[in-house]
PDB file of C-alpha atoms in Angstrom:
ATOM      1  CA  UNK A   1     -63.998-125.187-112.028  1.00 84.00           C
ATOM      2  CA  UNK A   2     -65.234-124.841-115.408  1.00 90.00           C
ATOM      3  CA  UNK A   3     -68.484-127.004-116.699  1.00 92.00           C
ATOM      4  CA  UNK A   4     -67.165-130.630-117.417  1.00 94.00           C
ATOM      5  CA  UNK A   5     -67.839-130.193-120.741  1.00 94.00           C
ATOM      6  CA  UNK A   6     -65.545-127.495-121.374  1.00 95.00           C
ATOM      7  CA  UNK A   7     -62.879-130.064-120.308  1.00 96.00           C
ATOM      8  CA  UNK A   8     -63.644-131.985-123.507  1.00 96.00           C
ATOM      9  CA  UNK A   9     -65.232-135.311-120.840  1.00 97.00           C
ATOM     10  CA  UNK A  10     -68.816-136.597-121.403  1.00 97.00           C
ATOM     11  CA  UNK A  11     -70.614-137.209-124.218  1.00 97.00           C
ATOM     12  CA  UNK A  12     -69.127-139.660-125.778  1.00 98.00           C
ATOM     13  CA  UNK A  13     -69.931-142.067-128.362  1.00 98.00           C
ATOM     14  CA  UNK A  14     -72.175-145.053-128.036  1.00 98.00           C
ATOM     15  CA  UNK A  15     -70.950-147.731-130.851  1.00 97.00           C
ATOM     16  CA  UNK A  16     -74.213-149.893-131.127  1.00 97.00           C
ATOM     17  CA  UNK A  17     -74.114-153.730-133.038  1.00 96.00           C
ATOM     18  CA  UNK A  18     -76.162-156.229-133.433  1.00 96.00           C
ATOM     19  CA  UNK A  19     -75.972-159.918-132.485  1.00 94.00           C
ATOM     20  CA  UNK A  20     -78.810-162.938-132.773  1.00 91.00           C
ATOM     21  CA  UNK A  21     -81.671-160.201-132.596  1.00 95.00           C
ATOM     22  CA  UNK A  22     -79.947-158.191-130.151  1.00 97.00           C
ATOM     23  CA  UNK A  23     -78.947-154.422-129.858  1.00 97.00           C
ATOM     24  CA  UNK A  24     -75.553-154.111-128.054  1.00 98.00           C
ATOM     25  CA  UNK A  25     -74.653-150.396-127.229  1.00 98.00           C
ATOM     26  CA  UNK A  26     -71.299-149.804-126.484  1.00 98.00           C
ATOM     27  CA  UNK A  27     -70.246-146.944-124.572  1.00 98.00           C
ATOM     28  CA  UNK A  28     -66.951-145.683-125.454  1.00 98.00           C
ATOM     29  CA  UNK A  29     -65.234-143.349-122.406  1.00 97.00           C
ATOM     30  CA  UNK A  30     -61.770-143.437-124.062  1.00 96.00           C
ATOM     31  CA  UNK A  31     -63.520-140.584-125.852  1.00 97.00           C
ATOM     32  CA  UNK A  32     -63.197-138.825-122.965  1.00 97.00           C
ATOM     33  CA  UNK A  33     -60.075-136.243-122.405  1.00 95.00           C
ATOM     34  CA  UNK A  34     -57.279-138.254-120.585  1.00 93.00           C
ATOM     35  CA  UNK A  35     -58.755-141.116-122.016  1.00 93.00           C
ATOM     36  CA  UNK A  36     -61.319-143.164-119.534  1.00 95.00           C
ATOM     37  CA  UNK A  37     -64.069-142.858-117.485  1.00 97.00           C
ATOM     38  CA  UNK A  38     -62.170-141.614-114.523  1.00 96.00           C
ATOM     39  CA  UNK A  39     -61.899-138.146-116.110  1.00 97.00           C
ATOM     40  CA  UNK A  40     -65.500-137.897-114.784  1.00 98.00           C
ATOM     41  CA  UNK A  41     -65.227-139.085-111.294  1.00 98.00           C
ATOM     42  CA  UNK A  42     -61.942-137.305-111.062  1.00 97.00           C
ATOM     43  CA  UNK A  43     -63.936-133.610-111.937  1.00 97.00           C
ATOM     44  CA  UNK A  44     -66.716-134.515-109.236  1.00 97.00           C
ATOM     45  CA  UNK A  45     -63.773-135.710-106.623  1.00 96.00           C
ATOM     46  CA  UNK A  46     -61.927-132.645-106.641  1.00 95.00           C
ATOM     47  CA  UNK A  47     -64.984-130.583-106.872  1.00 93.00           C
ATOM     48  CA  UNK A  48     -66.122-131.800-103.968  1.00 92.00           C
ATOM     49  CA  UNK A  49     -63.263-131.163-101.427  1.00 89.00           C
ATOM     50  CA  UNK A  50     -63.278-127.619-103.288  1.00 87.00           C
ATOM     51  CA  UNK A  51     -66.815-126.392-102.515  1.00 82.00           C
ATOM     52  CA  UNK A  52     -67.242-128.359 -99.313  1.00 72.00           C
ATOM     53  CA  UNK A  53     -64.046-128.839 -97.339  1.00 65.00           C
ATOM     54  CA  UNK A  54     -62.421-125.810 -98.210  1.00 63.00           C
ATOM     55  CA  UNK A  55     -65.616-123.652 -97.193  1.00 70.00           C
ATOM     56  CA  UNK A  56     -65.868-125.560 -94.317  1.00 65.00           C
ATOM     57  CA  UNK A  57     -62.255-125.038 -93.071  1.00 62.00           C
ATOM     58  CA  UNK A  58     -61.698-121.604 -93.828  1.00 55.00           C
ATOM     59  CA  UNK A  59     -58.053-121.288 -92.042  1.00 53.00           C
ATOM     60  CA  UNK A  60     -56.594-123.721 -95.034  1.00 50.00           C
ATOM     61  CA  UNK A  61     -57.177-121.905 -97.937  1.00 54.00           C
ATOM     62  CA  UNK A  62     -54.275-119.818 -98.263  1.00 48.00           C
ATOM     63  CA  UNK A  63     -52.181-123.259 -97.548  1.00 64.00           C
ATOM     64  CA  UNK A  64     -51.180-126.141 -99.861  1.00 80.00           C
ATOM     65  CA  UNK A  65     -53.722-128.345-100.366  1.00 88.00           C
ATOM     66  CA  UNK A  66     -52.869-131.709-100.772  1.00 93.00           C
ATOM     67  CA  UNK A  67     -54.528-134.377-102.364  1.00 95.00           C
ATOM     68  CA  UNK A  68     -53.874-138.131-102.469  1.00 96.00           C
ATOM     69  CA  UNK A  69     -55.977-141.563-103.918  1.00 96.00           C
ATOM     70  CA  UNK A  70     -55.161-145.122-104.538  1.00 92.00           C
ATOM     71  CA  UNK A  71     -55.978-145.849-108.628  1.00 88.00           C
ATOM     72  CA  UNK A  72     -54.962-148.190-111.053  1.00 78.00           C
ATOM     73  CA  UNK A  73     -53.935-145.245-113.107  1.00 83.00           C
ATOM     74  CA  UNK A  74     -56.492-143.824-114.366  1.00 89.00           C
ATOM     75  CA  UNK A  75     -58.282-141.866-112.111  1.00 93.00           C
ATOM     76  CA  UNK A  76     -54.516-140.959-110.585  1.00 92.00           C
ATOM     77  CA  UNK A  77     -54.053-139.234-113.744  1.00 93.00           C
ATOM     78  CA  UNK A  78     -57.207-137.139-114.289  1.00 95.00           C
ATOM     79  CA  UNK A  79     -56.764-136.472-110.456  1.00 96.00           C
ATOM     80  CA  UNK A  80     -53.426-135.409-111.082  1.00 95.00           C
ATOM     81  CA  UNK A  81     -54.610-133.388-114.195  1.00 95.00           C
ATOM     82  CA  UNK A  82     -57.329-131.297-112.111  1.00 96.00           C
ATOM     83  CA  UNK A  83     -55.231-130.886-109.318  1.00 94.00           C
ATOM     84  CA  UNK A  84     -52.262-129.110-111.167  1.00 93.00           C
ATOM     85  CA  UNK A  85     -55.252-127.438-112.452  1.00 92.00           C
ATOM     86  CA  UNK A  86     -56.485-125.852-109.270  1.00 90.00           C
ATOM     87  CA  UNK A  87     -53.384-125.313-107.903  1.00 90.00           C
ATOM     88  CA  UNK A  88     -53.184-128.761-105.419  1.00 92.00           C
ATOM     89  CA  UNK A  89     -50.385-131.214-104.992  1.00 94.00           C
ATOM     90  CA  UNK A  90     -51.623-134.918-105.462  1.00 95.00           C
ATOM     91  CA  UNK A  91     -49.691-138.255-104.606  1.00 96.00           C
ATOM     92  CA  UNK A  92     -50.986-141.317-106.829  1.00 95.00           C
ATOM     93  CA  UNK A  93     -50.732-144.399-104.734  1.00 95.00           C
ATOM     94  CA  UNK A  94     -50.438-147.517-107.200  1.00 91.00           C
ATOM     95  CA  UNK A  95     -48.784-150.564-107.399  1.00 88.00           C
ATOM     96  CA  UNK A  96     -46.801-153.050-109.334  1.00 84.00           C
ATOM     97  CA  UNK A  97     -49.730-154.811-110.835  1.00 79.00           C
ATOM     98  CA  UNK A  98     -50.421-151.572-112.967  1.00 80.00           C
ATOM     99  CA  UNK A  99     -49.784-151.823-116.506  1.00 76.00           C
ATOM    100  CA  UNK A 100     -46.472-150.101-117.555  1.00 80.00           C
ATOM    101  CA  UNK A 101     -48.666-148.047-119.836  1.00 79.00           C
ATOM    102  CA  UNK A 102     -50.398-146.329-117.720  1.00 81.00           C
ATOM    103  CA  UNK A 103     -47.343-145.715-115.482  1.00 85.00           C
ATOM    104  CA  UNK A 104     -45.918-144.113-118.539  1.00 85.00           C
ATOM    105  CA  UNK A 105     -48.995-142.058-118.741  1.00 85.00           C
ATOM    106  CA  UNK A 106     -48.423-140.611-114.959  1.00 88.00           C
ATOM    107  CA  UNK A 107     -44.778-140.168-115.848  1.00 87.00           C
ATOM    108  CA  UNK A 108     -45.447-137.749-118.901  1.00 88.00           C
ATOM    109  CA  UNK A 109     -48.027-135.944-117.073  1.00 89.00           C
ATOM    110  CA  UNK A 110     -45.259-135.231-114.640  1.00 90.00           C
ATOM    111  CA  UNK A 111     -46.960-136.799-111.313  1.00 88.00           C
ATOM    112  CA  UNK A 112     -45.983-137.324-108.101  1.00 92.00           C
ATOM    113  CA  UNK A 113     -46.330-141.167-107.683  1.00 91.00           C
ATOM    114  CA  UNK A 114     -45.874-144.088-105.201  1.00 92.00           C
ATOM    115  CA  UNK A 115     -45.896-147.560-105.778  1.00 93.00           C
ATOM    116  CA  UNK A 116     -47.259-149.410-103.001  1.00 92.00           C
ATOM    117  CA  UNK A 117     -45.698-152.186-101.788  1.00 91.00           C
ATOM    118  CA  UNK A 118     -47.876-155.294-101.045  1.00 88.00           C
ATOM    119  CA  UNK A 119     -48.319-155.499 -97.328  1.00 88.00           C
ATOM    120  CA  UNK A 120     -48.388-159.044 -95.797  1.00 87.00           C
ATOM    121  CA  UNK A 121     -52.542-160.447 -95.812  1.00 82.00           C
ATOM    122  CA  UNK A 122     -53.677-157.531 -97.954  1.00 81.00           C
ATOM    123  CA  UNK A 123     -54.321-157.624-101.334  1.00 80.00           C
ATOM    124  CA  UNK A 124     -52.367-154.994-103.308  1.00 82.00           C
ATOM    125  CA  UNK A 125     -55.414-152.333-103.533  1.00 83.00           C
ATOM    126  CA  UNK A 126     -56.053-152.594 -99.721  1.00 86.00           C
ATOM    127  CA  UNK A 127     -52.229-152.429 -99.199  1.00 90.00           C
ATOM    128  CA  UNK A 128     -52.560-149.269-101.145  1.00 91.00           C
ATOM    129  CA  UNK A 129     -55.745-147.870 -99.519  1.00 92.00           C
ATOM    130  CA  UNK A 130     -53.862-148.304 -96.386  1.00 94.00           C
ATOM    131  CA  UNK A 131     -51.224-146.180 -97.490  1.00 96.00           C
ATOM    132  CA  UNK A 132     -53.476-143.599 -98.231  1.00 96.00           C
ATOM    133  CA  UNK A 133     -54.721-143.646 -94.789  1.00 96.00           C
ATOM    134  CA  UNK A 134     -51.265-142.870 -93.492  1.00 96.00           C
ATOM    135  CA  UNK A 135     -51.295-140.056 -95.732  1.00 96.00           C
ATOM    136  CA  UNK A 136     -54.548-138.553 -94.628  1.00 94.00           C
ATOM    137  CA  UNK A 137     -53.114-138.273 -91.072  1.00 95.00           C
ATOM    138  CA  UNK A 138     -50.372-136.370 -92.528  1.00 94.00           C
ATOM    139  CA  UNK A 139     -52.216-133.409 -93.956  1.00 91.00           C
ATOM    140  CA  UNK A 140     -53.873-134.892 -96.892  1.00 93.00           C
ATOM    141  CA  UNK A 141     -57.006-134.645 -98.091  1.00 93.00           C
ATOM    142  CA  UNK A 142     -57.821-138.561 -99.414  1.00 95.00           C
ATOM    143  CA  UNK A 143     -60.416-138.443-102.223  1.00 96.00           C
ATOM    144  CA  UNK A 144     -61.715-142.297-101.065  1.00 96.00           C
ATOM    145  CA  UNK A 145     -63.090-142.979-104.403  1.00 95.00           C
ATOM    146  CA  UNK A 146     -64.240-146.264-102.911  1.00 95.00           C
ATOM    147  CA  UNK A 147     -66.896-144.738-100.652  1.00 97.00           C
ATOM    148  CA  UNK A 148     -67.680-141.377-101.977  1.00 97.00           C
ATOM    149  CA  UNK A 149     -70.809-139.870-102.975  1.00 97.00           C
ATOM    150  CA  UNK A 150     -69.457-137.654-105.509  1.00 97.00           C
ATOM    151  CA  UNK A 151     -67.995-140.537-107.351  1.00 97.00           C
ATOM    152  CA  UNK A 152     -71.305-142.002-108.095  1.00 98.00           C
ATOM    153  CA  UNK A 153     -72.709-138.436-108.452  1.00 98.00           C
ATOM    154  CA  UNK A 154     -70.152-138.441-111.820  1.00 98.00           C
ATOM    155  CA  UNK A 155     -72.496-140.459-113.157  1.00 98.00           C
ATOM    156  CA  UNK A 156     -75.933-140.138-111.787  1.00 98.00           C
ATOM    157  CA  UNK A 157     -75.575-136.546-113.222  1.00 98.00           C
ATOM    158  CA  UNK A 158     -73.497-137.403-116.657  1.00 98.00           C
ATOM    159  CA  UNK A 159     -73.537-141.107-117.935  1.00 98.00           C
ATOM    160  CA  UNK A 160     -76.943-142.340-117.025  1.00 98.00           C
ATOM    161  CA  UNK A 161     -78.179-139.099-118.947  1.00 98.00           C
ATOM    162  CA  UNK A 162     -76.204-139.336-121.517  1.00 98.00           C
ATOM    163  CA  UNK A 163     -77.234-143.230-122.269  1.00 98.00           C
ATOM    164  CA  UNK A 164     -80.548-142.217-121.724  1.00 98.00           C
ATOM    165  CA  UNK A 165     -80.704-139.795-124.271  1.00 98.00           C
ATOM    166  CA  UNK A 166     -78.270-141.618-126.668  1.00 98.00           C
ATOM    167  CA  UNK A 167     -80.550-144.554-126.593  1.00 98.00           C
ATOM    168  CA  UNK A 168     -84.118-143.141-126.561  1.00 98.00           C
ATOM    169  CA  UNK A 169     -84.696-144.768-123.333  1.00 98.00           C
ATOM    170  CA  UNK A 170     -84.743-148.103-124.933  1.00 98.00           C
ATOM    171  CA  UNK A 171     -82.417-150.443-122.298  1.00 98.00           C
ATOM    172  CA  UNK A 172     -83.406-153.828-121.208  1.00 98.00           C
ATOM    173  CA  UNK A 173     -79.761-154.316-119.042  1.00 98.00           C
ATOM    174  CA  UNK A 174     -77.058-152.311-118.089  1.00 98.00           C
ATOM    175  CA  UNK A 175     -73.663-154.388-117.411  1.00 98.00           C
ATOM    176  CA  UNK A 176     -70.886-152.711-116.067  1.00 98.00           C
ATOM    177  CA  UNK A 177     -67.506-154.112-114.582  1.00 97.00           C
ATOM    178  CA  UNK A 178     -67.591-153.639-110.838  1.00 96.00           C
ATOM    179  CA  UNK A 179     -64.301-152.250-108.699  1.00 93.00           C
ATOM    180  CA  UNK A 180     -64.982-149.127-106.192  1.00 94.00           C
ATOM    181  CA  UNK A 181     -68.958-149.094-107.801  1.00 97.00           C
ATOM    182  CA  UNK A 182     -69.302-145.369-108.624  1.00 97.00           C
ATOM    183  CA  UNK A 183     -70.100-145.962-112.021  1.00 98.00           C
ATOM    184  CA  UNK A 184     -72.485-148.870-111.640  1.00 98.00           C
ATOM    185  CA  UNK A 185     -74.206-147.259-108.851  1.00 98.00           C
ATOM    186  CA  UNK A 186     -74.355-143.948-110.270  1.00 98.00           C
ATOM    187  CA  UNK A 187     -75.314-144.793-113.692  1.00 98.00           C
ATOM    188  CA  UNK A 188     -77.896-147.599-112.672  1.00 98.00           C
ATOM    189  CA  UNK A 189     -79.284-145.552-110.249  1.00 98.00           C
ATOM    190  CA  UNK A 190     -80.128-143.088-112.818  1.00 98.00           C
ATOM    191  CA  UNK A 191     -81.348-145.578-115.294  1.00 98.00           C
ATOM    192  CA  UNK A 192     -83.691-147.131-113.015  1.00 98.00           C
ATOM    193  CA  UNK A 193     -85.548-143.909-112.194  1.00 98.00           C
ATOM    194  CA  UNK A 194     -86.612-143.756-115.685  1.00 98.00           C
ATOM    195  CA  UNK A 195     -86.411-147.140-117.455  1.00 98.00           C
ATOM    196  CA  UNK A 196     -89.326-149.232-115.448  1.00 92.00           C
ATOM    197  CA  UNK A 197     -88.092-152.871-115.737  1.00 95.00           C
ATOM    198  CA  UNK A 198     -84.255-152.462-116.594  1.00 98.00           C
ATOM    199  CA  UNK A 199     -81.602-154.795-115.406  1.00 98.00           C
ATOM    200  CA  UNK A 200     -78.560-153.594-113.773  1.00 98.00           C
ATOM    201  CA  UNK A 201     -75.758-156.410-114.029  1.00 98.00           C
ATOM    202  CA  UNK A 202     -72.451-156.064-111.964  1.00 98.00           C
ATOM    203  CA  UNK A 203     -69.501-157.733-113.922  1.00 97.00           C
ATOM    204  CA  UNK A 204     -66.075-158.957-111.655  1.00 96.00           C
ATOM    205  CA  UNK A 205     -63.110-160.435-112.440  1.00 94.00           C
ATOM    206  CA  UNK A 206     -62.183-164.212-111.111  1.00 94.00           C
ATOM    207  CA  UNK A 207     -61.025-163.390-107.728  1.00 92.00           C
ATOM    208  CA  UNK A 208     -62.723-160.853-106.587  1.00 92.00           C
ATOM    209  CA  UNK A 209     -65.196-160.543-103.799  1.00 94.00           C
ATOM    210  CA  UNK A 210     -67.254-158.315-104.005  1.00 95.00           C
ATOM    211  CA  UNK A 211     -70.486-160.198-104.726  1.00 93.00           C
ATOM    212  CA  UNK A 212     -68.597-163.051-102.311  1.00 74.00           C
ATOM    213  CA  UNK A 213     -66.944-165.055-104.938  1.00 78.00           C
ATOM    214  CA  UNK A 214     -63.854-167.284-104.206  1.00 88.00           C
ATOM    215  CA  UNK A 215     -61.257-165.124-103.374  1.00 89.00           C
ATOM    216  CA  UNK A 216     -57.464-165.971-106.115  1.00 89.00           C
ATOM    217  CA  UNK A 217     -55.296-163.613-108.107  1.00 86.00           C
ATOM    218  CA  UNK A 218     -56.527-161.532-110.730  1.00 87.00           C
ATOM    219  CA  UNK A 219     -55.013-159.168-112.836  1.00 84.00           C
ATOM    220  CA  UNK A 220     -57.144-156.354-113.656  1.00 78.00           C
ATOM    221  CA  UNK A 221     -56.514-153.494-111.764  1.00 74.00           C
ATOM    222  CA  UNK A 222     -59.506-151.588-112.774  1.00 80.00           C
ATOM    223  CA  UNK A 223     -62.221-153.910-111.782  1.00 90.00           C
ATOM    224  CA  UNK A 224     -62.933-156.261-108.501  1.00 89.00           C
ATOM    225  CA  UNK A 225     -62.508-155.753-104.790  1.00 88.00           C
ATOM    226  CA  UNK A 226     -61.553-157.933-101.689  1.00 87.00           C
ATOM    227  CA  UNK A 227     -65.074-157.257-100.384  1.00 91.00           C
ATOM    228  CA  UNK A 228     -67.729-154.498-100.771  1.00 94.00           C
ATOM    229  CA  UNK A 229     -67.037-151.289-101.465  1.00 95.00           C
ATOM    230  CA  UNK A 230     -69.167-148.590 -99.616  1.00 96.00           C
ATOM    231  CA  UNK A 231     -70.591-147.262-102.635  1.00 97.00           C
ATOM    232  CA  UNK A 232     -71.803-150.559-103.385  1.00 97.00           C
ATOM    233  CA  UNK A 233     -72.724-152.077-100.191  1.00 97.00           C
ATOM    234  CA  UNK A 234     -74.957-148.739 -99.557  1.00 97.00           C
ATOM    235  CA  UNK A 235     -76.817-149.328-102.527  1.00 97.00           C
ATOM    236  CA  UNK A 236     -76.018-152.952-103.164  1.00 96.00           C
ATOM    237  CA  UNK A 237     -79.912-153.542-104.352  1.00 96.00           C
ATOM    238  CA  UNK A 238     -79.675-151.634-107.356  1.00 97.00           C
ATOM    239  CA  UNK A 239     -77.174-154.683-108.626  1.00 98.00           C
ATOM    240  CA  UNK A 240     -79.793-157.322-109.998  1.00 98.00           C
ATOM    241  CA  UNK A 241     -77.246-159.823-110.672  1.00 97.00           C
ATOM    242  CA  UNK A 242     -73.566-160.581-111.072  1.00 96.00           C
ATOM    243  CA  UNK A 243     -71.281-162.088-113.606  1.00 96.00           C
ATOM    244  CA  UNK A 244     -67.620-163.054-112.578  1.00 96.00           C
ATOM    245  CA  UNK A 245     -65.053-163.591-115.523  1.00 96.00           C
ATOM    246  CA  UNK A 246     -61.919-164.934-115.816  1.00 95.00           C
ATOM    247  CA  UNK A 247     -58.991-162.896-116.823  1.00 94.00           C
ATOM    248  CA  UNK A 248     -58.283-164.825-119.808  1.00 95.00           C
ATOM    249  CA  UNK A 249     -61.569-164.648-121.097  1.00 96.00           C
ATOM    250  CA  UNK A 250     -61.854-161.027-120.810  1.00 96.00           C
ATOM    251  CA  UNK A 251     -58.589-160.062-122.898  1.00 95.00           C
ATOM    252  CA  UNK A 252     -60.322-162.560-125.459  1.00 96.00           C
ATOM    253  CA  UNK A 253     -63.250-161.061-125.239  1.00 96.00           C
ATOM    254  CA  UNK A 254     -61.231-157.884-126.260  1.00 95.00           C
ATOM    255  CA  UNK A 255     -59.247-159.249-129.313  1.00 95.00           C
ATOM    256  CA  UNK A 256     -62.386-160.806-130.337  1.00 95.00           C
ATOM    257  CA  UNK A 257     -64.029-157.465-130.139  1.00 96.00           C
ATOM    258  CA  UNK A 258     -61.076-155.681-132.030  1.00 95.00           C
ATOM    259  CA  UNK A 259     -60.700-158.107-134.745  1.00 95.00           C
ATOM    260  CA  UNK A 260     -64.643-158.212-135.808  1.00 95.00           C
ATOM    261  CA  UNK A 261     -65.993-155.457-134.785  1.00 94.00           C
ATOM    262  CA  UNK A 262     -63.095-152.730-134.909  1.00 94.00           C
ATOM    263  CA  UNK A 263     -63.146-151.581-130.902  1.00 95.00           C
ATOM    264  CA  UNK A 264     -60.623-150.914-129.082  1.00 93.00           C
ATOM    265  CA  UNK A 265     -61.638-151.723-125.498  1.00 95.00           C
ATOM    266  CA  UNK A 266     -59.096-152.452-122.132  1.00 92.00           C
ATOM    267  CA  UNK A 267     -59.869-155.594-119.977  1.00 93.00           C
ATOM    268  CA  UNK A 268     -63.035-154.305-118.179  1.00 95.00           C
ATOM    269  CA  UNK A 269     -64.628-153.833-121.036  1.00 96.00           C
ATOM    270  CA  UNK A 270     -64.113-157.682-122.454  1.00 96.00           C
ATOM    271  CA  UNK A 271     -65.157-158.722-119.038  1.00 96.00           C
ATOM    272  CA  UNK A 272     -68.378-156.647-118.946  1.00 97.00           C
ATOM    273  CA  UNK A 273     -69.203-157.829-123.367  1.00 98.00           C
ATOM    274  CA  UNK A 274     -68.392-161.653-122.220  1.00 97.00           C
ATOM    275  CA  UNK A 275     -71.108-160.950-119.682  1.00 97.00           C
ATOM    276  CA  UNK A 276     -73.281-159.763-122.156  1.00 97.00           C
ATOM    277  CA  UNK A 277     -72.574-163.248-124.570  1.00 95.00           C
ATOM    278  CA  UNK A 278     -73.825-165.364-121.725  1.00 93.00           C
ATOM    279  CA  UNK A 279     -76.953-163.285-121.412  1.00 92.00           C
ATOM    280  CA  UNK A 280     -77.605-163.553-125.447  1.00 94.00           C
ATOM    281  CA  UNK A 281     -77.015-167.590-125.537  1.00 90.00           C
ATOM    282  CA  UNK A 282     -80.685-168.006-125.369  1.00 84.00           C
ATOM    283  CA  UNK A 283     -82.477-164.870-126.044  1.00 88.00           C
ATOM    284  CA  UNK A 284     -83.041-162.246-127.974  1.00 93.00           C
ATOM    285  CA  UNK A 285     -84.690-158.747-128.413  1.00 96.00           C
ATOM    286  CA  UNK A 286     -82.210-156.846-125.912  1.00 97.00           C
ATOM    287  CA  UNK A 287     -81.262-153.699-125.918  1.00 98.00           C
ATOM    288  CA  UNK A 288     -77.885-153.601-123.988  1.00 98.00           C
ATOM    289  CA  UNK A 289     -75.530-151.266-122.760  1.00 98.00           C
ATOM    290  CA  UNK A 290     -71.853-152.060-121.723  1.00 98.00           C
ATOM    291  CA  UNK A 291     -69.833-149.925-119.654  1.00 98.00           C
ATOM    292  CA  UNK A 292     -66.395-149.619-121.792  1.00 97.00           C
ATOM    293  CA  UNK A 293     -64.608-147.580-119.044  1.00 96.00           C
ATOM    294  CA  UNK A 294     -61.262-147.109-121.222  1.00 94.00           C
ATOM    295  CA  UNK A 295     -59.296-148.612-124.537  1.00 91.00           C
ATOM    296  CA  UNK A 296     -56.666-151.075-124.928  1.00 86.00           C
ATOM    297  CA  UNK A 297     -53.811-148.406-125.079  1.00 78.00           C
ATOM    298  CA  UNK A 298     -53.685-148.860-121.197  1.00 72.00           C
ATOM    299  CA  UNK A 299     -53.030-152.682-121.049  1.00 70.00           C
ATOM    300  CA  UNK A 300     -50.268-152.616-123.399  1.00 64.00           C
ATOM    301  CA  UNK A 301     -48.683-155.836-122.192  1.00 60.00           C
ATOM    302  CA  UNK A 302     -51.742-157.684-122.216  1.00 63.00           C
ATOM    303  CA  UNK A 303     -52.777-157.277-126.336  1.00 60.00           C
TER     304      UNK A 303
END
């Protein structure tokens, strides 16, 4: 594969404010080529099963390798992307909570998709993650970005670099929204090796469980978990703290954010900025990053 760069993902802007005597650097991944984070984790994910299980099992490279993931839509479409690119099939698994956006997205890019009906005392990502495990007993290779070291690789190796660089080293807290954890593990696992002192804080929406909240609906599809993820729960003390946020507030958050400040920002990125409010109430002289993992172009129902 050719360096991620090439592919037009990574580097992307930070857009930095500032609010009652404190810096707020937001990083903007809808910079990135397909439009989110997920073009990053998606690169690492497929380059993984390419230089490791396809040297390992020899006999299957001159067959069809397939490929399949559960996503929000997102990383289902910079899979899907990279995939085409190298030649593999790959089968989105997503469901009906996506946003119709971003199913639009996966039907212009021409992807083979599924959406996963909600299987009785699951929730619909484990209803799709269980699909996926059918699928991995029929042939496929499941990219699991839920417990994956090359999804918080993606960003041990680009993001926490890149914010480190773009910000002189000068970060107090890191909040990111929290779903499979390969950003806030990769990123703040970076950032803590060379920022003495920083505070990683794990954002969720209302509902979710990762950190062991109360367990209701929710609606964002990119962020939360019923449970702990295994890239969080094997490096669950990198989190310092946790924030949970209510789905109203964080598509406030993100008008708010439009209307005075001129981002444009999708739900996990409200929830992870409403985080940051609560921490600036009472104090001052922060320098904080937040995580915006995509823009409001993929939540077009919701704005």
């Amino acid at each position: 594969m050719k360096k991620l760069s090439e592919y037009g993902i990574g580097n992307t802007p930070l857009h930095v404010i500032e609010i009652n005597g404190n810096r707020i650097s937001f990083k903007l991944e809808r910079f990135n080529y397909l439009g989110s984070i997920k073009s990053r984790t998606a690169y690492y994910l497929i380059d993984r099963i390419k230089q490791e299980v396809l040297r390992e099992k020899k006999e299957f490279q001159s067959q069809k390798i397939k490929i399949c993931e559960s996503t929000s839509g997102n990383l289902g479409l910079a899979l899907n992307y990279f995939c085409k690119t190298e030649g593999y099939e790959f089968r989105c698994l997503t469901d009906e909570t996506v946003s119709c956006r971003k199913l639009e997205k996966l039907k212009k890019s021409r992807a083979d998709y599924e959406i996963v009906g909600l299987i009785e005392g699951l929730d619909h990502r484990d209803s799709r993650i269980r699909r996926a495990k059918e699928l991995e007993k029929q042939g496929y290779y499941w990219t699991n970005q839920y417990d994956n070291p090359a999804a918080i690789q993606a960003h041990y190796e680009t993001t926490g670099p890149e914010l480190f660089r773009q910000t002189e080293g000068k970060i107090s807290h890191l909040i990111c929204a929290m779903g499979t954890g390969g950003t806030i593990i990769g990123t703040g696992m970076y950032l803590k090796m060379k920022i003495p002192g920083i505070k990683v804080i794990g954002v969720e929406p209302y509902g979710s469980t990762i950190f062991g909240s109360e367990e209701a609906p929710y609606i964002s599809a990119g962020a939360g978990m019923k449970g702990m993820p295994g890239n969080i729960s094997k490096h669950a003390g990198l989190i310092d703290s946790y924030k949970t946020v209510k789905d109203e507030d964080s598509i406030r958050t993100c008008k708010r954010l439009e209307e005075q400040y001129g981002l444009s920002v999708g739900i996990t990125s409200g929830m992870a900025f409403y985080a940051a409010e609560e921490l600036m109430e009472n104090d001052s002289g922060n320098d904080i990053v937040v995580i915006c993992p995509d823009g409001k172009e993929c939540y077009g129902q919701y704005f």
